[in-house]
Amino acid sequence: MAGRAAQLFTRCFGHPPRWLVAAPGRVNLIGEHTDYNDGFVLPMAIRRYIVIAAGANSGRQVTLHSVTTGETATFSVRPKVERGEPGWSNYVRGVIAGFQKLGKKVAGFDAIIESTLPFGGGLASSAALEVATATLLEAMAGPALDPVEKALLCQQAEHEFAGVPCGIMDQFTSILAQEDHALLLDCRSRTTTSVAMTDPAVTVLIINTNVRHKLAESEYAKRRSQCEAAARVLKVAALRDATPEALEAARRQMEPVVFRRARHVISENQRTLQAAQAIQSSDWDAVGRLMYDSHRSLREDYEVSCPELDTVVDIAQGIGAAGGVIGCRMTGGGFGGCAVSLVRTDAVQRTTRALDMAYEKKTGRQANIFSSRPAAGARVLKSG
Ligand code: GLA
């Protein structure tokens, strides 16, 4: 993939790229919509990447060419980078603006952006683009940032330049993930515990529904404010601090919908910690149960699933443990995108075929299904 990006760069700009960087997408095993509640998440990076091939130019312009969309964005870095078109360029613009805010000089550059991450598919392609950009700017402009500072800068870019009030999970994973490990991240202290995912008998399958429902972004912001409303009633800094008992006791003080949102977050935090433990002790039955419970909670209490995601989870649950499926749930923000399933390795081919056929039969759509081992975080492949 990097070789392809380098070749394309050479063809477009007449000389080989000076820098090559890659940042992975992620799949979240469990811990959904908990990150912006100071809670716990358990994602892993996947072997799908955004690669940027870049070279300096003598001007003050940045030229970005996206292989995926076929579009080119050109903008000036002086005095200050602003939002602009096309939409995807804002992830890059936002990160450059973040570096400028830190007082770092960003010179003009030309870049080719290659991706094996479906855009808008719930696998954190936007975070990967932000992190790839930040990794490139570190390589171009000198000392690397502290990884947590880098994740926060990328998150800020998404808040300010893309208008999505996301949590920290995606950027953090794309930077700090470790090969063969999931990352149990405490989103309050921003500390991580690596959870080995090396059992050869278990495979992570990612099922892309290939739907993206509108409203995803406005509903995301709405969920965030409902969680904040619940935390205010419960008089806690964030829902991370609330117990199921405290929530139950305050039930009448909040709107039913706010109660249900909080119930999801509080129970999901518990499930995430339990799942990390269960993976560590290879208690796959428990992991599977927690994944199905997570999905039910996201569907009924948090209301961020959709018919296509529910269909995938129903099919997987129908195949069940007897057919080699350990667990399945929607992953990421929701309203389309991907589901994640843990499957016995010896049943992967059979399960993939069964999911594929049943999904098409029930929805009239084609799913994309692939497996991934946990990948390492972003890195510089070539520098100077
Ligand atoms: C999106 C956001 C993350 C997280 C998930 C839901 O991926 O970018 O910060 O909130 O949704 O868990």
Coordinates of C-alpha atoms and ligand atoms in Angstrom, one line a residue:
M1 CA 0.0 0.0 0.0
A2 CA 2.8 2.4 0.9
G3 CA 4.6 1.4 -2.3
R4 CA 1.5 2.3 -4.3
A5 CA 1.2 5.6 -2.6
A6 CA 4.9 6.4 -3.2
Q7 CA 4.5 5.5 -6.9
L8 CA 1.5 7.6 -7.3
F9 CA 3.2 10.5 -5.6
T10 CA 6.2 10.2 -8.0
R11 CA 3.8 10.1 -11.0
C12 CA 1.9 13.2 -9.8
F13 CA 4.8 15.4 -8.5
G14 CA 7.7 14.2 -10.6
H15 CA 10.0 13.1 -7.7
P16 CA 9.7 10.4 -5.0
P17 CA 8.1 11.4 -1.7
R18 CA 10.4 12.3 1.2
W19 CA 8.0 11.1 3.8
L20 CA 5.6 8.1 4.1
V21 CA 3.4 7.6 7.2
A22 CA 0.6 5.2 8.1
A23 CA -2.1 5.3 10.7
P24 CA -4.6 2.5 11.3
G25 CA -8.3 2.4 11.8
R26 CA -9.9 0.7 14.8
V27 CA -12.6 -1.6 15.8
N28 CA -14.0 -1.3 19.3
L29 CA -14.6 -4.7 20.9
I30 CA -16.7 -3.2 23.7
G31 CA -17.3 0.1 25.5
E32 CA -19.4 2.1 23.2
H33 CA -20.4 5.7 23.9
T34 CA -18.5 5.6 27.1
D35 CA -15.4 7.6 26.1
Y36 CA -17.0 11.0 26.4
N37 CA -18.4 10.0 29.8
D38 CA -14.9 9.5 31.2
G39 CA -15.4 5.8 31.1
F40 CA -13.7 2.7 29.7
V41 CA -13.3 1.4 26.1
L42 CA -11.7 -1.7 24.7
P43 CA -10.7 -1.1 21.1
M44 CA -7.9 -2.5 18.9
A45 CA -6.3 -1.1 15.8
I46 CA -7.0 -3.0 12.6
R47 CA -4.8 -3.7 9.6
R48 CA -6.5 -1.2 7.5
Y49 CA -4.7 2.1 7.1
I50 CA -4.5 5.6 5.8
V51 CA -1.1 6.2 4.2
I52 CA 0.2 9.6 3.3
A53 CA 3.1 10.1 0.9
A54 CA 4.4 13.6 1.0
G55 CA 7.2 15.9 -0.1
A56 CA 8.1 19.5 0.7
N57 CA 7.4 22.2 -1.8
S58 CA 8.9 25.7 -1.9
G59 CA 5.6 27.6 -1.5
R60 CA 3.1 28.1 1.3
Q61 CA 0.5 25.9 -0.2
V62 CA -0.6 22.4 0.8
T63 CA -1.8 20.2 -2.1
L64 CA -3.6 17.0 -1.0
H65 CA -4.8 14.4 -3.5
S66 CA -7.2 11.7 -2.2
V67 CA -6.9 8.5 -4.2
T68 CA -10.3 7.4 -2.7
T69 CA -12.3 10.3 -3.8
G70 CA -10.2 11.5 -6.7
E71 CA -10.4 15.0 -5.4
T72 CA -7.6 17.5 -4.8
A73 CA -7.6 20.1 -2.1
T74 CA -5.3 23.1 -2.2
F75 CA -5.0 25.6 0.6
S76 CA -2.5 28.0 2.1
V77 CA -0.8 27.5 5.5
R78 CA -0.1 31.1 6.0
P79 CA -1.1 32.9 8.0
K80 CA -3.5 30.3 9.4
V81 CA -5.2 27.3 8.0
E82 CA -9.0 27.6 7.8
R83 CA -11.9 25.2 7.2
G84 CA -12.7 24.5 3.5
E85 CA -13.7 22.1 0.8
P86 CA -13.7 19.2 0.1
G87 CA -15.1 18.1 3.4
W88 CA -12.4 15.4 4.1
S89 CA -9.7 18.0 3.9
N90 CA -10.9 19.5 7.1
Y91 CA -9.4 16.6 9.1
V92 CA -6.0 17.5 7.6
R93 CA -6.6 21.3 7.9
G94 CA -7.7 20.9 11.6
V95 CA -4.5 19.1 12.5
I96 CA -2.3 21.6 10.8
A97 CA -4.2 24.4 12.6
G98 CA -3.5 22.5 15.9
F99 CA 0.3 22.4 15.2
Q100 CA 0.2 26.1 14.3
K101 CA -1.6 26.8 17.6
L102 CA 1.3 25.1 19.4
G103 CA 3.6 27.6 17.7
K104 CA 5.1 25.0 15.3
K105 CA 5.9 26.2 11.8
V106 CA 4.2 24.2 9.1
A107 CA 5.8 24.6 5.6
G108 CA 4.0 23.9 2.3
F109 CA 3.8 20.3 1.2
D110 CA 2.3 18.0 -1.5
A111 CA 0.7 14.8 -0.5
I112 CA -1.1 11.7 -1.8
I113 CA -3.6 10.1 0.6
E114 CA -4.3 6.4 0.1
S115 CA -6.7 4.4 2.2
T116 CA -7.9 0.8 2.8
L117 CA -10.3 2.0 5.4
P118 CA -13.9 2.5 4.2
F119 CA -14.7 6.2 4.7
G120 CA -17.7 6.8 7.1
G121 CA -17.8 3.0 7.9
G122 CA -17.5 3.4 11.6
L123 CA -13.8 2.2 11.6
A124 CA -12.4 5.6 12.6
S125 CA -11.2 6.6 9.1
S126 CA -11.4 10.3 10.1
A127 CA -9.3 9.7 13.2
A128 CA -6.8 7.7 11.1
L129 CA -6.5 10.7 8.7
E130 CA -6.0 13.1 11.5
V131 CA -3.4 10.8 13.1
A132 CA -1.6 10.2 9.8
T133 CA -1.4 14.0 9.3
A134 CA -0.1 14.6 12.8
T135 CA 2.5 11.8 12.3
L136 CA 3.6 13.5 9.0
L137 CA 3.9 16.9 10.6
E138 CA 6.0 15.4 13.4
A139 CA 8.3 13.9 10.8
M140 CA 8.4 17.2 8.9
A141 CA 8.7 19.7 11.7
G142 CA 10.8 18.0 14.3
P143 CA 10.3 16.6 17.8
A144 CA 7.4 14.2 18.2
L145 CA 4.5 15.3 20.5
D146 CA 3.7 13.4 23.6
P147 CA 1.3 10.7 22.4
V148 CA -1.6 11.9 24.7
E149 CA -1.1 15.5 23.6
K150 CA -1.1 14.3 20.0
A151 CA -4.4 12.4 20.5
L152 CA -6.0 15.4 22.1
L153 CA -4.8 17.7 19.2
C154 CA -6.4 15.3 16.7
Q155 CA -9.6 15.1 18.7
Q156 CA -9.7 18.9 18.8
A157 CA -9.3 19.0 15.0
E158 CA -12.4 16.8 14.7
H159 CA -14.3 19.0 17.2
E160 CA -13.4 22.3 15.5
F161 CA -12.9 21.5 11.9
A162 CA -15.4 18.7 11.4
G163 CA -17.9 19.7 14.0
V164 CA -18.2 16.3 15.6
P165 CA -17.9 16.4 19.5
C166 CA -16.2 13.0 19.6
G167 CA -14.5 11.3 22.5
I168 CA -10.9 10.3 22.6
M169 CA -11.1 6.6 21.8
D170 CA -10.4 6.7 18.0
Q171 CA -7.4 9.0 17.9
F172 CA -5.9 7.4 21.0
T173 CA -6.1 3.9 19.5
S174 CA -4.7 5.0 16.1
I175 CA -1.7 6.4 18.0
L176 CA -1.1 4.0 20.9
A177 CA -2.4 0.6 19.8
Q178 CA 0.0 -2.3 20.1
E179 CA 0.2 -5.3 17.8
D180 CA -1.7 -8.4 19.0
H181 CA -3.3 -6.4 21.8
A182 CA -6.6 -4.7 22.5
L183 CA -6.3 -1.5 24.5
L184 CA -8.3 -1.1 27.7
L185 CA -8.4 2.7 27.9
D186 CA -9.5 4.7 31.0
C187 CA -10.7 7.8 29.2
R188 CA -10.5 9.9 32.4
S189 CA -6.9 9.2 33.4
R190 CA -6.0 8.4 29.8
T191 CA -4.0 5.4 30.9
T192 CA -4.1 2.1 29.1
T193 CA -3.7 -1.5 29.9
S194 CA -2.8 -3.9 27.1
V195 CA -5.0 -6.9 26.8
A196 CA -3.4 -9.7 24.7
M197 CA -5.5 -11.0 21.9
T198 CA -3.2 -13.9 20.9
D199 CA -5.5 -16.9 21.2
P200 CA -5.1 -18.5 17.8
A201 CA -8.5 -20.2 18.2
V202 CA -10.3 -16.8 18.1
T203 CA -10.7 -14.4 15.2
V204 CA -12.0 -10.9 15.1
L205 CA -14.5 -10.4 12.1
I206 CA -15.6 -7.1 11.0
I207 CA -18.9 -6.9 9.1
N208 CA -19.5 -3.7 7.2
T209 CA -23.3 -3.2 6.6
N210 CA -22.5 -0.7 3.9
V211 CA -25.2 1.7 5.2
R212 CA -24.7 5.1 6.7
H213 CA -27.9 6.7 8.0
K214 CA -28.3 10.4 8.1
L215 CA -28.6 12.0 11.5
A216 CA -25.5 10.1 12.8
E217 CA -23.7 13.3 13.7
S218 CA -26.6 15.3 15.1
E219 CA -27.8 12.3 17.1
Y220 CA -24.2 11.8 18.5
A221 CA -24.2 15.3 19.8
K222 CA -27.7 14.8 21.3
R223 CA -26.5 11.7 23.1
R224 CA -23.6 13.6 24.6
S225 CA -25.8 16.3 26.0
Q226 CA -28.3 13.7 27.4
C227 CA -25.4 12.1 29.3
E228 CA -24.4 15.4 30.6
A229 CA -27.9 16.1 31.8
A230 CA -28.0 12.7 33.6
A231 CA -24.7 13.5 35.3
R232 CA -26.0 16.8 36.5
V233 CA -29.1 15.2 38.1
L234 CA -26.8 12.5 39.7
K235 CA -24.5 15.3 40.9
V236 CA -21.4 13.5 39.5
A237 CA -18.6 14.9 37.2
A238 CA -19.4 12.3 34.6
L239 CA -21.5 9.1 34.3
R240 CA -18.3 7.2 34.9
D241 CA -18.8 8.1 38.6
A242 CA -22.4 6.9 38.8
T243 CA -23.6 3.5 40.1
P244 CA -26.7 1.6 38.8
E245 CA -28.2 2.0 42.3
A246 CA -27.7 5.8 42.3
L247 CA -29.3 5.9 38.9
E248 CA -32.3 3.8 40.0
A249 CA -32.8 6.1 43.0
A250 CA -32.8 9.2 40.8
R251 CA -35.1 7.7 38.2
R252 CA -38.1 10.0 38.9
Q253 CA -35.9 13.1 38.7
M254 CA -35.1 12.6 35.0
E255 CA -36.9 12.2 31.7
P256 CA -37.3 8.5 30.8
V257 CA -35.1 8.9 27.8
V258 CA -32.3 10.5 29.8
F259 CA -32.6 7.6 32.3
R260 CA -32.2 5.0 29.6
R261 CA -29.2 6.8 28.0
A262 CA -27.5 6.8 31.5
R263 CA -28.4 3.2 32.1
H264 CA -26.6 2.2 28.9
V265 CA -23.4 4.1 29.8
I266 CA -23.3 2.9 33.4
S267 CA -23.9 -0.7 32.5
E268 CA -21.5 -0.5 29.4
N269 CA -18.7 0.6 31.6
Q270 CA -19.2 -2.4 33.8
R271 CA -19.3 -4.7 30.8
T272 CA -16.1 -3.3 29.4
L273 CA -14.1 -4.0 32.5
Q274 CA -15.7 -7.4 32.8
A275 CA -14.9 -8.2 29.1
A276 CA -11.2 -7.1 29.5
Q277 CA -10.9 -9.6 32.4
A278 CA -12.8 -12.3 30.6
I279 CA -10.5 -12.0 27.5
Q280 CA -7.5 -12.1 29.8
S281 CA -8.7 -15.4 31.2
S282 CA -9.9 -16.7 27.8
D283 CA -13.5 -17.0 29.1
W284 CA -14.9 -16.5 25.7
D285 CA -18.5 -17.5 26.7
A286 CA -18.5 -14.5 29.0
V287 CA -17.0 -12.2 26.4
G288 CA -19.7 -13.3 24.0
R289 CA -22.5 -12.7 26.5
L290 CA -21.2 -9.2 27.2
M291 CA -21.0 -8.4 23.5
Y292 CA -24.7 -9.3 23.0
D293 CA -25.7 -7.4 26.1
S294 CA -23.8 -4.4 24.9
H295 CA -25.6 -4.5 21.6
R296 CA -29.0 -4.9 23.2
S297 CA -28.3 -1.9 25.4
L298 CA -27.1 0.2 22.4
R299 CA -30.2 -0.8 20.5
E300 CA -32.8 -0.3 23.2
D301 CA -31.5 2.2 25.7
Y302 CA -29.1 4.2 23.7
E303 CA -30.9 3.9 20.4
V304 CA -27.9 4.2 18.1
S305 CA -28.3 0.9 16.2
C306 CA -30.2 0.5 12.9
P307 CA -32.1 -2.4 11.2
E308 CA -29.0 -3.5 9.2
L309 CA -26.8 -3.7 12.3
D310 CA -29.5 -5.5 14.2
T311 CA -29.9 -7.9 11.3
V312 CA -26.1 -8.8 11.4
V313 CA -26.2 -9.4 15.1
D314 CA -29.4 -11.5 14.8
I315 CA -27.8 -13.6 12.1
A316 CA -24.6 -14.1 14.2
Q317 CA -26.6 -14.9 17.3
G318 CA -28.6 -17.4 15.2
I319 CA -25.4 -19.2 14.2
G320 CA -24.5 -19.1 17.8
A321 CA -21.8 -20.9 19.8
A322 CA -22.7 -24.2 18.2
G323 CA -21.7 -22.8 14.8
G324 CA -18.6 -21.1 16.1
V325 CA -19.8 -17.5 16.8
I326 CA -18.7 -16.3 20.2
G327 CA -20.4 -12.9 20.2
C328 CA -21.4 -9.9 18.0
R329 CA -22.3 -6.3 18.4
M330 CA -22.4 -3.0 16.5
T331 CA -19.1 -1.1 16.8
G332 CA -18.4 2.7 16.7
G333 CA -20.8 5.5 16.8
G334 CA -23.7 3.6 15.2
F335 CA -26.5 4.4 12.7
G336 CA -24.8 2.1 10.2
G337 CA -21.2 1.2 9.7
C338 CA -19.8 -2.0 11.1
A339 CA -20.5 -4.8 13.5
V340 CA -17.7 -6.7 15.2
S341 CA -17.9 -10.4 15.9
L342 CA -15.6 -12.9 17.7
V343 CA -15.6 -16.2 15.8
R344 CA -13.8 -19.5 16.4
T345 CA -11.0 -19.5 13.9
D346 CA -12.0 -22.9 12.5
A347 CA -15.5 -21.5 11.7
V348 CA -14.4 -18.3 10.1
Q349 CA -15.0 -19.3 6.4
R350 CA -18.3 -20.9 7.2
T351 CA -19.5 -18.0 9.3
T352 CA -18.4 -15.4 6.7
R353 CA -20.4 -17.3 4.0
A354 CA -23.5 -17.6 6.2
L355 CA -23.4 -14.0 7.3
D356 CA -22.9 -12.8 3.7
M357 CA -25.8 -14.8 2.3
A358 CA -28.3 -14.2 5.1
Y359 CA -27.5 -10.4 5.2
E360 CA -28.1 -10.1 1.4
K361 CA -31.3 -12.1 1.7
K362 CA -32.7 -10.1 4.5
T363 CA -31.6 -6.6 3.5
G364 CA -31.1 -6.8 -0.3
R365 CA -27.6 -5.4 0.4
Q366 CA -24.1 -6.7 0.2
A367 CA -22.0 -6.7 3.3
N368 CA -18.2 -6.6 3.3
I369 CA -16.7 -9.0 5.8
F370 CA -13.0 -9.2 6.8
S371 CA -10.9 -10.3 9.7
S372 CA -8.1 -8.5 11.3
R373 CA -5.5 -9.2 13.9
P374 CA -4.8 -6.3 16.3
A375 CA -2.4 -3.8 14.6
A376 CA 0.2 -1.4 15.9
G377 CA -0.4 2.4 16.1
A378 CA 0.7 5.0 13.6
R379 CA 4.2 5.1 12.4
V380 CA 6.7 6.8 10.0
L381 CA 7.6 4.4 7.2
K382 CA 10.1 6.8 5.5
S383 CA 11.5 10.1 6.6
G384 CA 13.9 12.6 5.0
Ligands
GLA1 C1 -17.3 7.6 17.5 C2 -16.4 8.6 18.3 C3 -15.8 8.0 19.5 C4 -16.8 7.2 20.4 C5 -17.6 6.3 19.5 C6 -18.7 5.6 20.3 O1 -16.4 6.6 17.0 O2 -15.4 9.2 17.5 O3 -15.1 9.0 20.3 O4 -17.6 8.1 21.1 O5 -18.2 7.0 18.4 O6 -18.2 4.8 21.2

